[in-house]
XYZ file of C-alpha atoms in Angstrom:
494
model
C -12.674 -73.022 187.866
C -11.154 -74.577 184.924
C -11.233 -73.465 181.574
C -13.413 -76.469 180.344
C -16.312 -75.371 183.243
C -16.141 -71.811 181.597
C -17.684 -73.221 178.569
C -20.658 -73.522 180.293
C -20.097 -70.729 182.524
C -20.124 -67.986 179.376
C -23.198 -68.207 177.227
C -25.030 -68.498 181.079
C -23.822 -65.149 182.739
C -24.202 -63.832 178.984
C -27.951 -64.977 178.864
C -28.621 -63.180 182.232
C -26.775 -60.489 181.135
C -28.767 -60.333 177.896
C -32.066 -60.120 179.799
C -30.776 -57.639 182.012
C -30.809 -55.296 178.941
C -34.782 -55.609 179.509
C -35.598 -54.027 182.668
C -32.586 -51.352 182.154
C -34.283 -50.682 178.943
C -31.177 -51.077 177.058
C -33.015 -53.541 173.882
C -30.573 -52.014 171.257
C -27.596 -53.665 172.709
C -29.186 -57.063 173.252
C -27.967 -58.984 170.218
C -24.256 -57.725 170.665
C -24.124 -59.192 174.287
C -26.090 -62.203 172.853
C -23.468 -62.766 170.256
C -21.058 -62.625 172.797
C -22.136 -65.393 174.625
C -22.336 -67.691 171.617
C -19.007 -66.862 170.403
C -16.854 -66.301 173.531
C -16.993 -70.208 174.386
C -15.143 -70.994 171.043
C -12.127 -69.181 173.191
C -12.211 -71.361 175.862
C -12.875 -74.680 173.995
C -9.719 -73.570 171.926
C -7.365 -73.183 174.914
C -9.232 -75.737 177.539
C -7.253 -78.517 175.584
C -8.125 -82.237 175.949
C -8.360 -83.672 179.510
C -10.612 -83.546 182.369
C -11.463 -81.551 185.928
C -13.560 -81.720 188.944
C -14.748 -78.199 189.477
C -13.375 -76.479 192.789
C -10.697 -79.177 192.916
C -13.381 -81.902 194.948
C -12.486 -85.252 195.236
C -14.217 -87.291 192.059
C -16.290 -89.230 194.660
C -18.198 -86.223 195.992
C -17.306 -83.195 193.213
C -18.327 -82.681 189.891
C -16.593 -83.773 186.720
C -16.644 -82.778 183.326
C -14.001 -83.750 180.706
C -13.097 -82.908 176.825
C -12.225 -86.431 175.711
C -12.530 -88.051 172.264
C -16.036 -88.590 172.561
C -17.331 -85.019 173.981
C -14.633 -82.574 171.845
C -16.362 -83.578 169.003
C -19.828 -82.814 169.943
C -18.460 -79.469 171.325
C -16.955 -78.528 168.467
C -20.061 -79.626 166.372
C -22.175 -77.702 168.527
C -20.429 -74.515 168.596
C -20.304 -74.316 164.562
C -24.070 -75.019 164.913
C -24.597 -72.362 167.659
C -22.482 -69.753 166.057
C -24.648 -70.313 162.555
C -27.760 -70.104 164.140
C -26.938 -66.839 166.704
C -26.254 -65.289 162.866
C -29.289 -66.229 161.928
C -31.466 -65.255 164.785
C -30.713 -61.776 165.296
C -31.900 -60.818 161.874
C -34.907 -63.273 162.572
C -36.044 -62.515 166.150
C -35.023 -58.044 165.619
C -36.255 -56.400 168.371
C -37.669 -59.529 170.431
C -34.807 -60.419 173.648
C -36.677 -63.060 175.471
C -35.636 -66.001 172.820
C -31.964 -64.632 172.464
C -32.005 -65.469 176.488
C -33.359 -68.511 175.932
C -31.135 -69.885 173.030
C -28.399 -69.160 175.213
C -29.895 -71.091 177.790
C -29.986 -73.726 175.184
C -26.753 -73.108 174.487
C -25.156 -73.329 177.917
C -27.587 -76.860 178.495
C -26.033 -78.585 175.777
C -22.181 -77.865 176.379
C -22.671 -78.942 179.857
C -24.398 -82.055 178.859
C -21.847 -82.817 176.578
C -18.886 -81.748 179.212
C -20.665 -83.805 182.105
C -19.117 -87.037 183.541
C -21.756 -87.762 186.368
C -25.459 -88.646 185.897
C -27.222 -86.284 187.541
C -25.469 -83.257 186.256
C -25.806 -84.556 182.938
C -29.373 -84.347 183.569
C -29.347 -80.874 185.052
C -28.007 -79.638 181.915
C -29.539 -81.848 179.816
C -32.878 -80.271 181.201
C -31.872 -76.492 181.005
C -31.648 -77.176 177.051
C -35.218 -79.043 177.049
C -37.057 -76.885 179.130
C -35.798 -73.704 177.376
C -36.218 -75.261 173.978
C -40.167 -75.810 175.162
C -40.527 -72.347 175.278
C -38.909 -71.631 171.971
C -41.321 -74.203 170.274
C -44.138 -72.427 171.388
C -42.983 -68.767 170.858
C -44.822 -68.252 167.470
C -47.873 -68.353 169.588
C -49.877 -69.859 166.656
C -52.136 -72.428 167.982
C -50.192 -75.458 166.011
C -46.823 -74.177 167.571
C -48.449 -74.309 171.290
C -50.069 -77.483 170.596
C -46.553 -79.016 169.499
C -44.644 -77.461 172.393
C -47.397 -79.391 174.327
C -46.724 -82.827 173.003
C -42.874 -82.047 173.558
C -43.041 -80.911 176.920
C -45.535 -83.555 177.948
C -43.758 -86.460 176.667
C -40.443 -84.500 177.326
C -41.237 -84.878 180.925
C -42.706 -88.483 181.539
C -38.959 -89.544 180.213
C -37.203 -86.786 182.353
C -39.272 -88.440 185.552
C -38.279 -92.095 184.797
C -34.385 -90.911 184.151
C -34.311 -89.250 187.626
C -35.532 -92.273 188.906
C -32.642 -94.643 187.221
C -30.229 -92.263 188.580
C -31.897 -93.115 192.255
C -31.533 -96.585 191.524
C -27.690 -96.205 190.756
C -27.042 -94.359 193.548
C -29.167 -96.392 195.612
C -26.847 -99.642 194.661
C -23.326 -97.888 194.078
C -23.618 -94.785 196.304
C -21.729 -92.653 193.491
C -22.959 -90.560 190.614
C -19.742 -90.072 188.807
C -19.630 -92.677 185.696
C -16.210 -93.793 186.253
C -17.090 -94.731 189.802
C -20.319 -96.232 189.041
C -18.799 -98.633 186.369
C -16.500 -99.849 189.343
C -19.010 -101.297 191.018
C -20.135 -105.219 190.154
C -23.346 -104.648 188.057
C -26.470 -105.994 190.078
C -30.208 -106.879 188.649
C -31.080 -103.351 189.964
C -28.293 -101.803 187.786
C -29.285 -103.317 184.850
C -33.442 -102.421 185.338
C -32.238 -99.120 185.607
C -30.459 -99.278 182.879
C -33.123 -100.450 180.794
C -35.165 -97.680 182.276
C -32.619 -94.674 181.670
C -32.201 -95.954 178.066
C -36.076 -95.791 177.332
C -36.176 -92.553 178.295
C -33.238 -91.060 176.029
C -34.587 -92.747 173.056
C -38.034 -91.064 173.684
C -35.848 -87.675 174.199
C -34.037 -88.353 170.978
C -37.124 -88.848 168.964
C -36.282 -92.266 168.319
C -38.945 -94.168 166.535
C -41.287 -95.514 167.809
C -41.186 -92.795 170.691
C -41.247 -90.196 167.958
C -44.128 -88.451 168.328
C -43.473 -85.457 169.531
C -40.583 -84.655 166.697
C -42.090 -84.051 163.529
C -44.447 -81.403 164.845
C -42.131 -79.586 167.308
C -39.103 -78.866 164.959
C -41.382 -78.259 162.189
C -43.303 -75.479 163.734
C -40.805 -73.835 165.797
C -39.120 -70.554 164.554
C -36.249 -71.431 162.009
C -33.195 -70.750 163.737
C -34.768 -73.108 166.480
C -35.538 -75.950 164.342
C -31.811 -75.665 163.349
C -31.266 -76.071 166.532
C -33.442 -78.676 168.107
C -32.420 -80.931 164.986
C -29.238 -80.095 164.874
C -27.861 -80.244 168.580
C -31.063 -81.028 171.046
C -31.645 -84.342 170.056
C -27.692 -85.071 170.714
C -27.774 -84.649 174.444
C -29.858 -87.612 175.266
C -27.840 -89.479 172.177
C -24.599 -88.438 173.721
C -26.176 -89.705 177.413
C -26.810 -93.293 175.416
C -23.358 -93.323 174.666
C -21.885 -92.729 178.021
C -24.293 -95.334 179.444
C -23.008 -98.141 176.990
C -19.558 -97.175 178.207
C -19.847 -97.370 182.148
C -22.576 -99.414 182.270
C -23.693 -103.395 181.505
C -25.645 -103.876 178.529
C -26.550 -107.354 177.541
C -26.340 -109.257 173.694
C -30.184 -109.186 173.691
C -30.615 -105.848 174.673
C -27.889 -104.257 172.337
C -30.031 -106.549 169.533
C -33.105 -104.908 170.219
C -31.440 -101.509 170.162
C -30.486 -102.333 166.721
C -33.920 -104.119 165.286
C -34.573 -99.901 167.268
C -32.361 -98.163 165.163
C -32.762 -99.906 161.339
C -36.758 -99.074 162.200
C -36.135 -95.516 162.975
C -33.807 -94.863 159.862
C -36.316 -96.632 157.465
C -39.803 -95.199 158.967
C -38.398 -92.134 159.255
C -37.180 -92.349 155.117
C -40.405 -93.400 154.037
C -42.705 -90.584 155.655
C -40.222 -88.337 154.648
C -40.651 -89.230 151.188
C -44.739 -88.317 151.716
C -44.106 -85.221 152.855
C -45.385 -81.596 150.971
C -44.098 -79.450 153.890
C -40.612 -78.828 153.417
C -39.890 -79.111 157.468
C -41.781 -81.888 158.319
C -40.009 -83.326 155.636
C -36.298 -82.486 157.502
C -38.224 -83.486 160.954
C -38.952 -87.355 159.437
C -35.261 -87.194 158.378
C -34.507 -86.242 162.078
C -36.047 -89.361 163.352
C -34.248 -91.026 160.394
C -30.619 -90.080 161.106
C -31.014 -90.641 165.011
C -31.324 -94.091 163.971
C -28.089 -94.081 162.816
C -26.700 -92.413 165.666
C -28.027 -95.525 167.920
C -26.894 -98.127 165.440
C -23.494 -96.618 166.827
C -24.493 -97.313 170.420
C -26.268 -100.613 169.694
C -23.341 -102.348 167.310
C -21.201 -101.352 169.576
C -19.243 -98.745 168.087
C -19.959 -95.406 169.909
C -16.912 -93.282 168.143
C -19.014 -94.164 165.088
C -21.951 -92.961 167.309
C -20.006 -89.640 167.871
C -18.691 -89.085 164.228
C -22.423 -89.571 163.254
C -23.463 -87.461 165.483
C -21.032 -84.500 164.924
C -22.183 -85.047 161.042
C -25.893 -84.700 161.593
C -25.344 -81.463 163.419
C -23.655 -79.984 160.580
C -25.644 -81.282 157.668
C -29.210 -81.260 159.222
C -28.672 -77.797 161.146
C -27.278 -76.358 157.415
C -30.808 -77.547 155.661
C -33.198 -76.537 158.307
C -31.435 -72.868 157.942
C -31.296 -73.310 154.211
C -35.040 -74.021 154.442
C -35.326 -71.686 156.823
C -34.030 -68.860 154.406
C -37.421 -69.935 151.590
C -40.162 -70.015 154.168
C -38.975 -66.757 156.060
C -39.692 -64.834 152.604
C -42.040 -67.184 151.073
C -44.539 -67.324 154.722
C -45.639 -70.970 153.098
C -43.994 -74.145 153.965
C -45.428 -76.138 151.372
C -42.459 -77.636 148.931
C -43.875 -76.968 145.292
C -43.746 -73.064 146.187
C -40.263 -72.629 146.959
C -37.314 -71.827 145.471
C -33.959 -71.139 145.161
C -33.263 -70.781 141.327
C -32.568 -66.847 142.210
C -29.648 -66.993 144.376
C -27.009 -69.299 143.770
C -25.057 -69.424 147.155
C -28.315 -70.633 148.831
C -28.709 -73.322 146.015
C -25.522 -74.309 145.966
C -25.425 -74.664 149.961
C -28.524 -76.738 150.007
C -26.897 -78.999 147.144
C -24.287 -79.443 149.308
C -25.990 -80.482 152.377
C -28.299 -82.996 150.353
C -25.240 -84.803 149.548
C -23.777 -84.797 152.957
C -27.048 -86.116 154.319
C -26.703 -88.840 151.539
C -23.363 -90.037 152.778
C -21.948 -88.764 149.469
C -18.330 -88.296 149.734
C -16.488 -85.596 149.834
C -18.717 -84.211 152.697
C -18.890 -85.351 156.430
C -21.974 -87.669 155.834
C -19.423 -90.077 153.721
C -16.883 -90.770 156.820
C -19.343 -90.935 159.416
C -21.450 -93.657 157.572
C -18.196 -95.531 156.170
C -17.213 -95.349 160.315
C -20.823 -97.150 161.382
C -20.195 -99.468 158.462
C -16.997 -100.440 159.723
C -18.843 -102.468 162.339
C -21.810 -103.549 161.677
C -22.279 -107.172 161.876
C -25.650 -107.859 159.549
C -28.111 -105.670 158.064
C -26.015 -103.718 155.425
C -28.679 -103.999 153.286
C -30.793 -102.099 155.279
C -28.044 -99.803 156.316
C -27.661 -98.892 151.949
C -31.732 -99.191 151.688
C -31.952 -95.770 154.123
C -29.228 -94.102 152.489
C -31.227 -94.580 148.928
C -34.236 -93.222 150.465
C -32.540 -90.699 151.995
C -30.892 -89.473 148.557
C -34.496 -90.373 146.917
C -36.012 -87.914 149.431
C -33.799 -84.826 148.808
C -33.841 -85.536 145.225
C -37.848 -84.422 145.541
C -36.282 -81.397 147.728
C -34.146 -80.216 145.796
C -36.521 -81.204 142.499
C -39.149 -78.796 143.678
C -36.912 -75.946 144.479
C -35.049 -75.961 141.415
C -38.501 -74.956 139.982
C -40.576 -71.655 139.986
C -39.123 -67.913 140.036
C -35.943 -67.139 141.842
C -35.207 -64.603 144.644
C -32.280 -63.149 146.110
C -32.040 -63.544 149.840
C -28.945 -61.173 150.877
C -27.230 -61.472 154.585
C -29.416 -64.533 155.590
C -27.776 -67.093 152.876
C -24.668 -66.830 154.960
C -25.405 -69.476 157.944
C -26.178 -72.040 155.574
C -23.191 -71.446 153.770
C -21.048 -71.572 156.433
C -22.671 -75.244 157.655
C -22.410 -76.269 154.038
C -18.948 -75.396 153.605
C -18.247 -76.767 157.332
C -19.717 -80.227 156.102
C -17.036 -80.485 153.379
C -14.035 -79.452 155.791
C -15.398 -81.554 157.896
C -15.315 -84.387 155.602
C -11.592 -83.511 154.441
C -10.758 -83.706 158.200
C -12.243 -86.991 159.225
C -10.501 -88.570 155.521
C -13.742 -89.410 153.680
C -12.232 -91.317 150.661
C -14.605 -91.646 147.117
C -16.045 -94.999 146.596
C -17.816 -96.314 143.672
C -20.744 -97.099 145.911
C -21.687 -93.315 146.184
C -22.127 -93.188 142.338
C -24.228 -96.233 142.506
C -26.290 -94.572 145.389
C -26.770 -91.458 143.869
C -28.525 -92.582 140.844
C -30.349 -94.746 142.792
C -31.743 -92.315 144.680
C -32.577 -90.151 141.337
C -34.218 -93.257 139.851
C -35.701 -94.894 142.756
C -37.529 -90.991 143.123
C -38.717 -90.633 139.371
C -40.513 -93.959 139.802
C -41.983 -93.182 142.988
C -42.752 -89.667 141.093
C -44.255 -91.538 138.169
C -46.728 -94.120 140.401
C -48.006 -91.060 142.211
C -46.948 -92.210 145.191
C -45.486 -88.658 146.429
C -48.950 -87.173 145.967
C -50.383 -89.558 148.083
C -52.327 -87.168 150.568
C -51.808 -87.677 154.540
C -54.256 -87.271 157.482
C -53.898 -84.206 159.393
C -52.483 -84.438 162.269
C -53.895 -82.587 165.248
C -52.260 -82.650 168.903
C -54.131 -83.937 171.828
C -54.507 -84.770 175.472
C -54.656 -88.761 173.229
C -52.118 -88.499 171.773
C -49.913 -87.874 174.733
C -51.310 -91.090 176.366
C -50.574 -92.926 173.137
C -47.074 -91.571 173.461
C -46.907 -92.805 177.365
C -48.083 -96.301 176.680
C -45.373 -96.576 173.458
C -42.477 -95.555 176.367
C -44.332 -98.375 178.518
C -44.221 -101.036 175.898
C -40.458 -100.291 174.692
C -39.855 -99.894 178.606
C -41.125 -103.747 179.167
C -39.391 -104.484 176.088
C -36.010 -103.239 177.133
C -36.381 -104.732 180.720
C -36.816 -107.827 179.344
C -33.867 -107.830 177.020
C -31.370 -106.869 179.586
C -31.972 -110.010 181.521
């Protein structure tokens, strides 16, 4: 076995070994093996180098092969910074409790393979070992609003996990190969490009894509902190990361790649505007979720998927920082509601979520700045509407960071430290990639400031939403959205 299958290989026999500590009764030395596994695969990542294997030595045809090219090292690397952050977090958070250090390995192991895999179906497998254990980890509060979001997830989770297993058959069915190099050897057929279409509908539902975004906004705001970190953060980029190997093996037509963007500007500005309504300080990072995906597939729809990647990579870091940095006020506070928290008392946790709002905002020096000037570079149309999302999005943590500069301060010791490290991480980051300043920032960044003190003025932000409760409905509005956008695709690819 190679070194770049050991990546996946670690945090795995590290999660069993973890829950082995259960029956042996052997609790105490649970979070030292669990930090093992999510730090141990930073040694193999290091030395594995850039290239590719099939496991076992196979031949491609028949074997499996993963790779650490330009397009997955950069995921890796953005989700082992994530990982490593949120394994700090979580054994202060979870104590005593084994059974979600298990299954955040689990996660863990899921997503490098994903992100390693060069054949459909075990891109899939893995892909599915992060969803299904990230389920469970929604749920785990066992409050009734956590149970009824991992519902929704899992429900709507698994109608696209269904229809991708079936595109896969179709592929095979016409090619007779799995791997993606192989497959995109093959003359594309009408049957290729309806599964195609199919496969692509359900990633976009699994990356909380609007308009197959319901089950988002509930499921990584109600999940346990480290775990909205993480679903934000890395979850969402294994289907995302899927999209982008499909638009690089496979045939995707003008009109379909058009639709994908009229997809993506819709997701970045709906998600914006309801995260400008929000009072709940995770919802409000969940609407931003659905937001920033959007820019991710304006990546895969222009078509420019290293600015796809580079996005990507970004989002982990900034979005995976604030969910921890929010994660730090509602731990202590027990409210999630935005006008009572704060983090006037502690200056390293103010100064980290600073940070992250600007890299969010695409401000440089920070990561956000070279992974939007990257998708800029080209898109065709719609810049307005590129610069639109970015002022909402600065508008929007403007009211975050508004609200928590207010009220009495606290100091909040060892668990500051994760978001600092993503904070600083998105400024390295964005010396690395050679963000440069441009006098649009400025320009953005008082627009944002302005553009919020009028909304703040008109009352808009007090504008009071409908609750909303999860039901057996809302999963079947959720199916007939994938059917619609399913048709839709179809269509467009001819």
């Amino acid at each position: 076995m190679g070194l770049i299958a050991v990546l996946v290989a670690i945090p795995l026999l590290f999660a069993f070994l973890t829950a082995l500590t259960i029956p042996l009764r052997m609790e105490k030395y649970a979070k030292y093996i669990f930090l093992a596994g999510a730090l141990l695969p930073w040694l193999a990542y290091l030395l594995a180098g850039r290239g590719s294997e099939v496991v076992g030595g196979w031949p491609k045809i028949g074997g499996i092969e993963v790779a650490l090219d330009t397009y997955s090292s950069l995921l890796v690397l953005g989700e082992l910074i994530l990982f490593s952050a949120v394994a700090l977090y979580s054994i202060n958070y979870f104590k005593k409790d084994v059974k979600p250090l298990v299954l955040l390995l689990l996660v863990h192991a899921g997503l490098l393979g994903a992100f390693i895999s060069r054949d459909l179906f075990n891109f899939y497998i893995f892909m599915e070992i992060a969803s299904v254990s990230s389920f469970a980890l929604v749920g785990l509060p066992g409050e009734k609003r956590a149970i009824r979001a991992a519902y929704r997830y899992l429900m709507l989770s698994l109608l696209a996990s269904y229809f991708f297993v079936f595109s896969i058959g179709i592929i095979y069915l016409k090619t007779g190969y799995l791997n993606l190099e192989l497959v995109s050897q093959v003359p594309p057929s009408k049957e290729i490009r309806a599964a195609v279409a199919v496969a692509f509908t359900s990633l976009l539902l699994k990356a909380g894509i609007f308009p197959l975004h319901l089950w988002l906004p509930d499921a990584h705001a109600n999940a346990p902190s480290p775990v909205s970190a993480l679903l934000s953060g890395a979850v969402v980029k294994a289907p995302a990361y899927g999209m982008v190997l499909l638009s690089l093996h496979l045939p995707l037509s003008g009109t379909f790649r058009t639709v994908l963007l009229g997809t993506a500007f819709a997701s970045m500005l709906f998600g914006v505007a309801m995260a400008l309504l929000q009072k709940d300080i995770k919802r409000l990072l969940a609407y931003h979720t659905v937001s920033q995906m959007g820019y991710v597939l304006l990546g895969i729809a222009t078509p420019n998927p290293l600015g796809a990647i580079y996005y990507a990579f970004a989002h982990m870091l900034f979005k995976g920082g604030l969910f921890l940095s929010a994660g730090v006020l509602v731990d202590r506070a027990k409210t999630r509601e935005l006008n009572e928290l704060s983090y006037r008392g502690d200056p390293l946790l103010m100064a980290s979520t600073l940070m992250l709002s600007l890299a969010i905002g695409g401000i440089w020096p920070f990561v956000g700045s070279s992974a939007k000037a990257a998708l800029l570079k080209a898109l065709p149309y719609g810049r307005e509407l590129f610069y639109l999302a970015g002022l909402g999005t600065l508008a929007s943590f403007t009211k975050l960071n508004y609200y928590l500069m207010k009220g009495e301060g606290n100091r909040y010791g060892f668990t500051v430290l994760p978001p600092l490290i993503m904070a600083l991480a998105t400024l390295l980051a964005g010396i690395w990639l050679g963000s440069s300043p441009k006098a649009v920032d400025a320009y953005l960044l008082l627009g944002g400031v302005v553009l919020f003190l009028l909304l703040k003025t008109s009352g808009v932000l007090n504008a009071k939403l409908p609750k909303w409760e999860t039901t057996p409905r809302d999963v079947n509005i959720g199916a007939a959205l994938f059917a619609l956008v399913l048709l839709l695709l179809h269509l467009s690819q001819g």
